[in-house]
PDB file of C-alpha atoms in Angstrom:
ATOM      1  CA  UNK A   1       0.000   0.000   0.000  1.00  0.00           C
ATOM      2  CA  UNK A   2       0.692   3.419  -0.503  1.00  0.00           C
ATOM      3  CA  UNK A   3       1.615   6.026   2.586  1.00  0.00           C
ATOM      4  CA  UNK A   4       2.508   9.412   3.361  1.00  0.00           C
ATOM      5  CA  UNK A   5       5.957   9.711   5.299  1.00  0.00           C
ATOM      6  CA  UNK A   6       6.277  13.172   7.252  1.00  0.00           C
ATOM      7  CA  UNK A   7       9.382  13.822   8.940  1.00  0.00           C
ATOM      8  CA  UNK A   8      10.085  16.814  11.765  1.00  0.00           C
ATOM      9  CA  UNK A   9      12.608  18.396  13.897  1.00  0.00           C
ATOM     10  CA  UNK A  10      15.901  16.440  14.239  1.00  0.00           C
ATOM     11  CA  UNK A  11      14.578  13.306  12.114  1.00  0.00           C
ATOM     12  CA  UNK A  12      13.978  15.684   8.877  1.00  0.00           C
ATOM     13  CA  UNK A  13      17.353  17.010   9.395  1.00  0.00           C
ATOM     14  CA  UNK A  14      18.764  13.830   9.579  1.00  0.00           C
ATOM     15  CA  UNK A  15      16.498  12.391   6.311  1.00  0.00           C
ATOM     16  CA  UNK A  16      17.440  15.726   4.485  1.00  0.00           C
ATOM     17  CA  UNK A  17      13.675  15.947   3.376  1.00  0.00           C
ATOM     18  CA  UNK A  18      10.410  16.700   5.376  1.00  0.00           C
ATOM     19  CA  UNK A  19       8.065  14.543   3.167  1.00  0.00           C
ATOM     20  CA  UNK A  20       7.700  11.522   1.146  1.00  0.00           C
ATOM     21  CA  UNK A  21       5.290   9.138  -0.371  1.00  0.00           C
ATOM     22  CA  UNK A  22       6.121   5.133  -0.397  1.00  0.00           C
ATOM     23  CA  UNK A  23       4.964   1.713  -1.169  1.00  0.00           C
ATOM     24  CA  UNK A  24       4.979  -0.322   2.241  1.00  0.00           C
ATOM     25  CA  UNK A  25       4.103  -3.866   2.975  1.00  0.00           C
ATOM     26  CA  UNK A  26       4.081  -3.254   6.805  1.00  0.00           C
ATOM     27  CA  UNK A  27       1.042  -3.764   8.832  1.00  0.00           C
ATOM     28  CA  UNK A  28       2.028  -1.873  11.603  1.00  0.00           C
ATOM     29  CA  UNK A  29       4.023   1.422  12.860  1.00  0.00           C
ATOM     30  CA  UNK A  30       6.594  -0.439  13.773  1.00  0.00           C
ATOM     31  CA  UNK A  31       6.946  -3.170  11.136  1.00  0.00           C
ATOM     32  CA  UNK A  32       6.847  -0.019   9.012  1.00  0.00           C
ATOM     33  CA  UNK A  33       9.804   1.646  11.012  1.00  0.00           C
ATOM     34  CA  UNK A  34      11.601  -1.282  11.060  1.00  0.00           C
ATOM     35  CA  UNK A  35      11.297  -2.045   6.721  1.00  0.00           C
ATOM     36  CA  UNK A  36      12.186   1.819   6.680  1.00  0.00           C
ATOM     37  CA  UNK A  37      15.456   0.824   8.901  1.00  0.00           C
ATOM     38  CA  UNK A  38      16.283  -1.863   6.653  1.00  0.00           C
ATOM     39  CA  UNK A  39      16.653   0.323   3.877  1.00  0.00           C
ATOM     40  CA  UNK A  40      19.747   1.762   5.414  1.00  0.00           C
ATOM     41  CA  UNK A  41      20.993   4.938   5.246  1.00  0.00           C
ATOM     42  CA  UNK A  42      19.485   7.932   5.884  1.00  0.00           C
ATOM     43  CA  UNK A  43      16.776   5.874   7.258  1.00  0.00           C
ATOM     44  CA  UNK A  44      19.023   3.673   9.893  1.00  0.00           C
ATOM     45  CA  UNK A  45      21.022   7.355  11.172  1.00  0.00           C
ATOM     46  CA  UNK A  46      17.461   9.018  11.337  1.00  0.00           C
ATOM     47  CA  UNK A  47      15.122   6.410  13.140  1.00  0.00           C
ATOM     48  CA  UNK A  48      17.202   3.707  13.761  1.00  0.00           C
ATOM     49  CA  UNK A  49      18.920   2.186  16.920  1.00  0.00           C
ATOM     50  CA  UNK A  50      17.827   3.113  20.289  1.00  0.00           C
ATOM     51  CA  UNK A  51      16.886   6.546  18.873  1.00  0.00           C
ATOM     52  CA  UNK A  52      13.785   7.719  20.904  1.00  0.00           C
ATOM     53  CA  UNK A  53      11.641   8.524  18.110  1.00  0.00           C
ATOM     54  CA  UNK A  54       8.018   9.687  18.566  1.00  0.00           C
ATOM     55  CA  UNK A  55       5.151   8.751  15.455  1.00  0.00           C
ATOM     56  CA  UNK A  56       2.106   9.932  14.587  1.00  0.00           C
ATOM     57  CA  UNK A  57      -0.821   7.999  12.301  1.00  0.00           C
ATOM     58  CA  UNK A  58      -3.070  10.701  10.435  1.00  0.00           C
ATOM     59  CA  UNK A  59      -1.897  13.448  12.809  1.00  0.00           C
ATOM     60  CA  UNK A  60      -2.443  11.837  16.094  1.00  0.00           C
ATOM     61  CA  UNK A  61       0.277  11.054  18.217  1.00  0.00           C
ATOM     62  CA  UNK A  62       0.496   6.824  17.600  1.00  0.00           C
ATOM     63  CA  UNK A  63       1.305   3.427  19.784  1.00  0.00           C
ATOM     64  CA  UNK A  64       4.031   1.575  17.569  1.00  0.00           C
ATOM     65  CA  UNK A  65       0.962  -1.426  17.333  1.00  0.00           C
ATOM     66  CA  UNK A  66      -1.119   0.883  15.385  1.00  0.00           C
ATOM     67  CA  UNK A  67      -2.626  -1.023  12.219  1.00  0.00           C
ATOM     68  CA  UNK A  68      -1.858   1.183   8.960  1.00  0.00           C
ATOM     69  CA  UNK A  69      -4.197   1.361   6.295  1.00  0.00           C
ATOM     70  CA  UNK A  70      -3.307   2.825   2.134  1.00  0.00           C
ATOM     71  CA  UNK A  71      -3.194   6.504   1.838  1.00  0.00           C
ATOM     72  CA  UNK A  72      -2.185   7.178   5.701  1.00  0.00           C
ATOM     73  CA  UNK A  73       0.091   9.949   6.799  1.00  0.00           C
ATOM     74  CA  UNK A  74       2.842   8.900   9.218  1.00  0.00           C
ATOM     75  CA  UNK A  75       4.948  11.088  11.138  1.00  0.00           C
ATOM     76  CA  UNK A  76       8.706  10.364  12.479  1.00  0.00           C
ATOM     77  CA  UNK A  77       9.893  12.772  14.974  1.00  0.00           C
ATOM     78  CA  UNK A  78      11.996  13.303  18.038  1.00  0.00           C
ATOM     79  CA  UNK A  79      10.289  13.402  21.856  1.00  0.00           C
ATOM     80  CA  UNK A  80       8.534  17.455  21.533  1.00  0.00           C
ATOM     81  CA  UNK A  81       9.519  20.203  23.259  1.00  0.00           C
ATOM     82  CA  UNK A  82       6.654  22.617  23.136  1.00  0.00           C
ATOM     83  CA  UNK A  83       5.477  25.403  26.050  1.00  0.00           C
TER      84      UNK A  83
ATOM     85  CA  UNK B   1     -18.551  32.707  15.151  1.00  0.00           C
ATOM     86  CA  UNK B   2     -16.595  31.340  18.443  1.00  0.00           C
ATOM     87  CA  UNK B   3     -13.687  32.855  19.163  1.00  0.00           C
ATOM     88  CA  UNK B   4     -10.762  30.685  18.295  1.00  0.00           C
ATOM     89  CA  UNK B   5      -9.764  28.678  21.207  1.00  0.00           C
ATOM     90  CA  UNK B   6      -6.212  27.398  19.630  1.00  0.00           C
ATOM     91  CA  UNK B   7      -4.003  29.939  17.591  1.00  0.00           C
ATOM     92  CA  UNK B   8      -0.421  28.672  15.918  1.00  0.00           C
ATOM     93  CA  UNK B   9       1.427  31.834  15.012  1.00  0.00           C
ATOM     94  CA  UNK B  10       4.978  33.568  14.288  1.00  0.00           C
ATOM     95  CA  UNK B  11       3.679  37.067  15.743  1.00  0.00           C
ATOM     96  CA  UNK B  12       3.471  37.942  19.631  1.00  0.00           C
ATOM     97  CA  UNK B  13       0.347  37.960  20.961  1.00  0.00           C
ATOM     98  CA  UNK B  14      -1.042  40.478  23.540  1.00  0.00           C
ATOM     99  CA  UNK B  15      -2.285  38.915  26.645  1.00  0.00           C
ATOM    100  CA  UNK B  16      -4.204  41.828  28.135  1.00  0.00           C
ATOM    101  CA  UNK B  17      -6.461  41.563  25.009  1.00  0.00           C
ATOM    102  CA  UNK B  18      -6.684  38.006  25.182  1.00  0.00           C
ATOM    103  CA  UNK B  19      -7.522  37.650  28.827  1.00  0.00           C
ATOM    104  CA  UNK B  20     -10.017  40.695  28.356  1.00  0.00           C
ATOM    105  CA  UNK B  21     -11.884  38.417  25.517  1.00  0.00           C
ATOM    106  CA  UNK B  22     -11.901  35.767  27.885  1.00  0.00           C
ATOM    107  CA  UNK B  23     -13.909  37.607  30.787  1.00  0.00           C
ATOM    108  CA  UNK B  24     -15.954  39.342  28.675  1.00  0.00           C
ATOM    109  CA  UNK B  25     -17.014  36.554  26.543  1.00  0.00           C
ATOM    110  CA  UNK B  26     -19.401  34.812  29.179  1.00  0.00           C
ATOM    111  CA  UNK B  27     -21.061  36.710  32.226  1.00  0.00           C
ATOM    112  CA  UNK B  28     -20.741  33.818  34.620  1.00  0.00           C
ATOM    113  CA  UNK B  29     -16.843  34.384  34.644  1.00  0.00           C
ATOM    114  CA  UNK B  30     -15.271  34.661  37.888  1.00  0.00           C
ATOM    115  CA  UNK B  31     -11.930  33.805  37.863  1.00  0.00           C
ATOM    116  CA  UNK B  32      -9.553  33.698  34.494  1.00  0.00           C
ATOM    117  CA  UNK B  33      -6.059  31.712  35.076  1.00  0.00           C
ATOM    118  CA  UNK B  34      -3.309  32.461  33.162  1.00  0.00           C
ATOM    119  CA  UNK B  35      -0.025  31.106  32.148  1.00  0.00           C
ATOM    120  CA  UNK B  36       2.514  32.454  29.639  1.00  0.00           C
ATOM    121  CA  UNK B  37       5.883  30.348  28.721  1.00  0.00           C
ATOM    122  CA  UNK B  38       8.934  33.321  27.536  1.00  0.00           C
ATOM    123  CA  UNK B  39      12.384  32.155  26.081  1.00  0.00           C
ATOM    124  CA  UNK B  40      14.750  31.755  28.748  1.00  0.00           C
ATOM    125  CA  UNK B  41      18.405  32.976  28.193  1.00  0.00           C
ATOM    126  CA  UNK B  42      19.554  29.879  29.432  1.00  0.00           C
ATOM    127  CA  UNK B  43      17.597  26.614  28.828  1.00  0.00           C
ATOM    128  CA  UNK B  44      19.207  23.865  30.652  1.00  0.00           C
ATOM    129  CA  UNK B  45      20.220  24.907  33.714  1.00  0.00           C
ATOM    130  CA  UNK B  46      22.742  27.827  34.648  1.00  0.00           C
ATOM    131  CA  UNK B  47      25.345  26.676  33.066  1.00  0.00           C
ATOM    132  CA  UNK B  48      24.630  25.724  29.918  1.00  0.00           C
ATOM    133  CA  UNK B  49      25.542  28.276  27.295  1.00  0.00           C
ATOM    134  CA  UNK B  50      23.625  31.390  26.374  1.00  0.00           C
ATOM    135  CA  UNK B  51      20.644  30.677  24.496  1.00  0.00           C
ATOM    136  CA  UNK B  52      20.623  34.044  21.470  1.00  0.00           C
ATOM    137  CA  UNK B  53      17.903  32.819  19.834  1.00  0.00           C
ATOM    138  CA  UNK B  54      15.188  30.144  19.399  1.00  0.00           C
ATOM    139  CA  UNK B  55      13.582  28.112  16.564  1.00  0.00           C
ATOM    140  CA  UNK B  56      10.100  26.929  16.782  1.00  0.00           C
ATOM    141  CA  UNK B  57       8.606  24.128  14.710  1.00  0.00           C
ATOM    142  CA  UNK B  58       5.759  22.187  14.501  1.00  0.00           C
ATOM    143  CA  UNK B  59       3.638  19.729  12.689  1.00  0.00           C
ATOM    144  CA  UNK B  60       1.005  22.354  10.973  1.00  0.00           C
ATOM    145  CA  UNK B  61      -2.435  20.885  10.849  1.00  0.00           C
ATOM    146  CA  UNK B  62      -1.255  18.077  13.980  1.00  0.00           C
ATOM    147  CA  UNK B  63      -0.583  20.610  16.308  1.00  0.00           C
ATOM    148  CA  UNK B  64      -3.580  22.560  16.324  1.00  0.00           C
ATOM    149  CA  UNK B  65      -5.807  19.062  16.358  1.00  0.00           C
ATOM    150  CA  UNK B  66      -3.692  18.293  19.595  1.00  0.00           C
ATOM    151  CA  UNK B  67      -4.363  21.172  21.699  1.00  0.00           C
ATOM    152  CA  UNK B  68      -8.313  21.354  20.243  1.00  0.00           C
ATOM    153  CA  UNK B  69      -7.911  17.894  21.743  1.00  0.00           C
ATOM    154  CA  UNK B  70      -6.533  18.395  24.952  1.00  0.00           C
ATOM    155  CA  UNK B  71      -9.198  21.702  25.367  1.00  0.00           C
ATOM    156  CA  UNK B  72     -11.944  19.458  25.143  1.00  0.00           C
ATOM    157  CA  UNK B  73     -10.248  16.795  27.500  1.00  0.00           C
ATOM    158  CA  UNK B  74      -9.674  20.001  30.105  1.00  0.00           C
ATOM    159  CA  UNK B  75     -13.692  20.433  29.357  1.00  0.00           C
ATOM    160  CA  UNK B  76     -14.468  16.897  30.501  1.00  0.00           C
ATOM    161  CA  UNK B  77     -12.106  17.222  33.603  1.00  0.00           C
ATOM    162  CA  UNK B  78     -13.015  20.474  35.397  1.00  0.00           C
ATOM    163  CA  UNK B  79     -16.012  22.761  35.901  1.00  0.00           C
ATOM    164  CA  UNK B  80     -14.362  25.996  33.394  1.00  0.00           C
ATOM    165  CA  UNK B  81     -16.119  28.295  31.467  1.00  0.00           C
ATOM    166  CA  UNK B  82     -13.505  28.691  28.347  1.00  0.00           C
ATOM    167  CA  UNK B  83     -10.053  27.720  27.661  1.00  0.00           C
ATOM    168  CA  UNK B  84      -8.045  29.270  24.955  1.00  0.00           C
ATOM    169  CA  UNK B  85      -3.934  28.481  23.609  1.00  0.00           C
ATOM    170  CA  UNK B  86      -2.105  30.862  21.631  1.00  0.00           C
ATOM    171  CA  UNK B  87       1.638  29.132  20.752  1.00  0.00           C
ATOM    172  CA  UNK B  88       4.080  30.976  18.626  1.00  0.00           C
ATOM    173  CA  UNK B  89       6.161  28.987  16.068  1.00  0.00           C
ATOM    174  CA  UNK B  90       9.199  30.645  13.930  1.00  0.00           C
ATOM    175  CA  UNK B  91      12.434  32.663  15.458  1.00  0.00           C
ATOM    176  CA  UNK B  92      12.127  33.494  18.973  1.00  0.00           C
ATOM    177  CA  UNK B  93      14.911  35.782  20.858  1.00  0.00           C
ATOM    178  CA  UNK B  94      15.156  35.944  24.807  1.00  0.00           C
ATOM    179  CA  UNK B  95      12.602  37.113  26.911  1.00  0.00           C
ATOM    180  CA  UNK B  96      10.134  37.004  24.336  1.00  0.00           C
ATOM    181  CA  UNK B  97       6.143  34.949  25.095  1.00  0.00           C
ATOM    182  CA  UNK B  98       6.425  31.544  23.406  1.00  0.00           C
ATOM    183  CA  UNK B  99       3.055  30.315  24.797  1.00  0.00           C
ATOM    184  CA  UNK B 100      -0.472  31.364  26.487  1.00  0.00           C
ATOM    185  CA  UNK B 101      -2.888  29.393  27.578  1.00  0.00           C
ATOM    186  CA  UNK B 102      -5.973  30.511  29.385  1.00  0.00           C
ATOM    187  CA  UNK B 103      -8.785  29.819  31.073  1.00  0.00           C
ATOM    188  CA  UNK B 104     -12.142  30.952  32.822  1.00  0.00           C
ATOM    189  CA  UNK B 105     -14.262  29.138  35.485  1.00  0.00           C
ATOM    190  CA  UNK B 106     -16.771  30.393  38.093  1.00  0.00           C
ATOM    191  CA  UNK B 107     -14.247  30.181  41.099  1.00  0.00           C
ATOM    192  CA  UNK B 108     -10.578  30.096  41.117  1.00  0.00           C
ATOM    193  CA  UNK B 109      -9.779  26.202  41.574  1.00  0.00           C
ATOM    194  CA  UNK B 110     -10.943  25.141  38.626  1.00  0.00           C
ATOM    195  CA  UNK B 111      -9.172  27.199  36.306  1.00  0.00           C
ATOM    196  CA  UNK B 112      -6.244  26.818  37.924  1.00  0.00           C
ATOM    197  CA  UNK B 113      -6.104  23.209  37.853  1.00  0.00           C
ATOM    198  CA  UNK B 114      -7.293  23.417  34.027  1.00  0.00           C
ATOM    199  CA  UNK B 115      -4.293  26.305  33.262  1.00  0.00           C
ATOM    200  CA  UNK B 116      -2.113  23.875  34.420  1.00  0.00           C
ATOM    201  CA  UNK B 117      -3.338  20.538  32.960  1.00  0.00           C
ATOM    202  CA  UNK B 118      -3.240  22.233  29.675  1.00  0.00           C
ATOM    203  CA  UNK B 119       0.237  23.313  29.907  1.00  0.00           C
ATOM    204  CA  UNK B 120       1.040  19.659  31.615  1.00  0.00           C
ATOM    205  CA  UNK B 121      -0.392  17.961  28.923  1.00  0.00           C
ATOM    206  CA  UNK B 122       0.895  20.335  25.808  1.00  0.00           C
ATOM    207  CA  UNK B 123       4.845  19.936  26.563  1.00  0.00           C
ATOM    208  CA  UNK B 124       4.184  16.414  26.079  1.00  0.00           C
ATOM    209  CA  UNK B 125       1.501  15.928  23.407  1.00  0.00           C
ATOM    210  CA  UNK B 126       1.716  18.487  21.020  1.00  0.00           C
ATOM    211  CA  UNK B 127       3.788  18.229  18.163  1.00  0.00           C
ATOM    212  CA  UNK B 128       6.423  21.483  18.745  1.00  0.00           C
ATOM    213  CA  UNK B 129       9.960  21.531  19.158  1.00  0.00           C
ATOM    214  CA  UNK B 130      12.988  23.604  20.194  1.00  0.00           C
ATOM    215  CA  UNK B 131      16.486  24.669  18.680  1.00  0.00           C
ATOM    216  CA  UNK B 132      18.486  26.527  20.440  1.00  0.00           C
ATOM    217  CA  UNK B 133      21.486  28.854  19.068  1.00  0.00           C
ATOM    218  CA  UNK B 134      24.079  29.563  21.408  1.00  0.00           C
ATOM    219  CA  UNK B 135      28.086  30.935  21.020  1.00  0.00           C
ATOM    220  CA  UNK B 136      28.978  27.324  20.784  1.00  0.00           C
ATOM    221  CA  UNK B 137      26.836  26.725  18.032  1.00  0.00           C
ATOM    222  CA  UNK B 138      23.027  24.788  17.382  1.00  0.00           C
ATOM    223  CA  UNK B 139      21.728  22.206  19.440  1.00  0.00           C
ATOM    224  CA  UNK B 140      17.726  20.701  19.615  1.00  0.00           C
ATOM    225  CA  UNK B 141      16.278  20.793  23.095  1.00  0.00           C
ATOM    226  CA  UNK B 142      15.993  17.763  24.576  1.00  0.00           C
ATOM    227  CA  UNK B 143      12.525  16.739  26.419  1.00  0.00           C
ATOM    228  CA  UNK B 144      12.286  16.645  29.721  1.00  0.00           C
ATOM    229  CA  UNK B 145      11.238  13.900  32.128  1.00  0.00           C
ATOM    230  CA  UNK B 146      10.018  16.156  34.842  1.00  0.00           C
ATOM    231  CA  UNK B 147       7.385  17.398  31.790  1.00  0.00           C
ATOM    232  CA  UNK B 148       6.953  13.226  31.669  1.00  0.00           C
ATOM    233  CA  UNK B 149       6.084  13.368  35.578  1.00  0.00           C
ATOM    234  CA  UNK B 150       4.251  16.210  35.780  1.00  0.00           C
ATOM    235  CA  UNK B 151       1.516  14.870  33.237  1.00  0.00           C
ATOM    236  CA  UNK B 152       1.492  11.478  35.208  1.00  0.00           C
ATOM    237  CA  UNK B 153      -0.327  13.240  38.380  1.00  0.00           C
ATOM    238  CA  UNK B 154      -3.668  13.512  36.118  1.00  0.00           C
ATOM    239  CA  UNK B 155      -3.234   9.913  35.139  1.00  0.00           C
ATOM    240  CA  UNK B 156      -1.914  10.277  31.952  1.00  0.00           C
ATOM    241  CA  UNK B 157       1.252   8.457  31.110  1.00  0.00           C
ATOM    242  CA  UNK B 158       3.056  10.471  28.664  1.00  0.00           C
ATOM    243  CA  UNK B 159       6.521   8.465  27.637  1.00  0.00           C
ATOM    244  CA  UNK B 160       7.712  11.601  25.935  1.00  0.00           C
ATOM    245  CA  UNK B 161      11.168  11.925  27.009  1.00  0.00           C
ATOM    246  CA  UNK B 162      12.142   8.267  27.497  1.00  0.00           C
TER     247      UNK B 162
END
C-alpha cells in the first residue's frame, strides 16, 4: 500500500527531506519503522537504533501497534519540546 | 462565530487583550487563570551556554488538532467556562512569550487546575519543538522527564522523554 511519510525536527534534518510518499508492505508502525530501517541509510542514522523517536498515524500522536491502512500519513519525529 | 480557542502563530500575541476576551465573553466568569511560557536565556540549567535565539517548529495541521484535543479533555475534567492556547512557532529571541494558555471558570480552583493541565499535557503531546542557538553553536532541546512526571499526576502516562 501506498503512505505518506512526514518527517520533523531532528529526524527531517537527519532524512534531508520533510516529506515523502512510499509503497509499504508493513502492517504496523513499527513493522513499518523497522522495513524503513532496513533500507539503510538515511533511514538507519534518522530512526534507527535506540533513537527515541516519537510517530504519529493521520496526525495523532500513535502506539508503535497501530494497524496502517493505504493513503495514511505517518509522522517520524523526536520526543517534543513545546510550552 | 466562536472565538478561536487554539491559535499557531509567528507574531506575539497580547495577553491583556486576550484575557479581556476571555472575561468578557461569558457573564458567569469569575476567575480567568493564566499562564505564559517566555524564552529563557539559558535553557538547561545555569550553566549551559547562552541561548541568542530560538527556533520553533511544529507539525502544521497536527498541532492545532492536539491542543483542540486536549481543550476538550480540560472540558471533561473540570467545571471551566472557556479555555483558549495561543503558541508561537518561527524565530524566537530571549525574553520574548512563546506560549499562552488561558482559562475561565466560576471560582478560582478550577481554572487553575485546568491552566495547568493544559500546559502539563501540551509539553508532552503536542507536536512542537525547540532549537536553540548559542556561542557554541546549534543544538535541539531535549525533552524533559520532569514534563513526563508532571503529566502522570492527572493519570496520563506520557513516555515523551524516554
Amino acid at each position: 500500500m501506498k503512505v505518506q511519510l512526514r518527517y520533523f525536527a531532528s529526524v527531517r534534518e537527519a532524512m534531508g527531506r520533510g516529506a515523502e510518499e512510499r509503497q509499504t508492505s508493513a502492517s504496523s508502525l513499527a513493522g513499518l519503522r523497522e522495513e524503513l530501517i532496513a533500507l539503510g541509510e538515511p533511514y538507519a542514522q534518522a530512526i534507527g537504533g535506540s533513537k527515541s523517536v516519537r510517530m504519529a498515524l493521520d496526525q495523532v500522536m500513535a502506539d508503535r501497534d497501530m494497524p496502517l491502512r493505504e493513503g495514511a500519513e505517518i509522522a517520524f519525529f523526536p520526543p517534543v519540546t513545546g510550552g | 462565530m466562536a472565538a478561536p480557542r487554539v491559535s499557531i502563530q509567528t507574531a506575539d500575541f497580547d495577553v491583556s487583550a486576550e484575557l479581556e476576551a476571555l472575561r468578557r465573553s461569558d457573564h458567569r466568569v469569575g476567575a480567568v487563570c493564566s499562564f505564559v511560557g517566555t524564552v529563557r536565556m539559558a535553557n538547561q540549567g545555569d550553566k549551559a551556554p547562552q541561548v541568542l535565539s530560538m527556533e520553533l517548529e511544529h507539525y502544521p495541521g497536527m498541532t492545532e488538532k492536539a491542543i483542540e484535543a486536549m481543550i476538550d479533555e480540560a472540558h471533561r475534567r473540570f467545571d471551566i467556562f472557556a479555555a483558549r492556547v495561543v503558541h508561537r512557532v518561527g524565530l524566537l529571541m530571549p525574553g520574548d512569550q512563546i506560549v499562552l494558555a488561558a482559562v475561565t471558570s466560576a471560582h478560582r480552583g478550577q481554572s487553575f487546575q485546568a491552566c495547568e493541565f493544559l500546559m502539563d499535557y501540551l509539553k508532552t503531546q503536542a507536536p512542537f519543538w525547540k532549537k536553540e542557538r548559542t556561542p557554541q553553536g546549534e543544538q535541539w532541546v531535549d525533552a524533559r522527564v520532569s514534563d513526563d512526571q508532571a503529566l502522570a499526576r492527572w493519570g496520563i502516562r506520557a513516555g515523551n522523554a524516554g
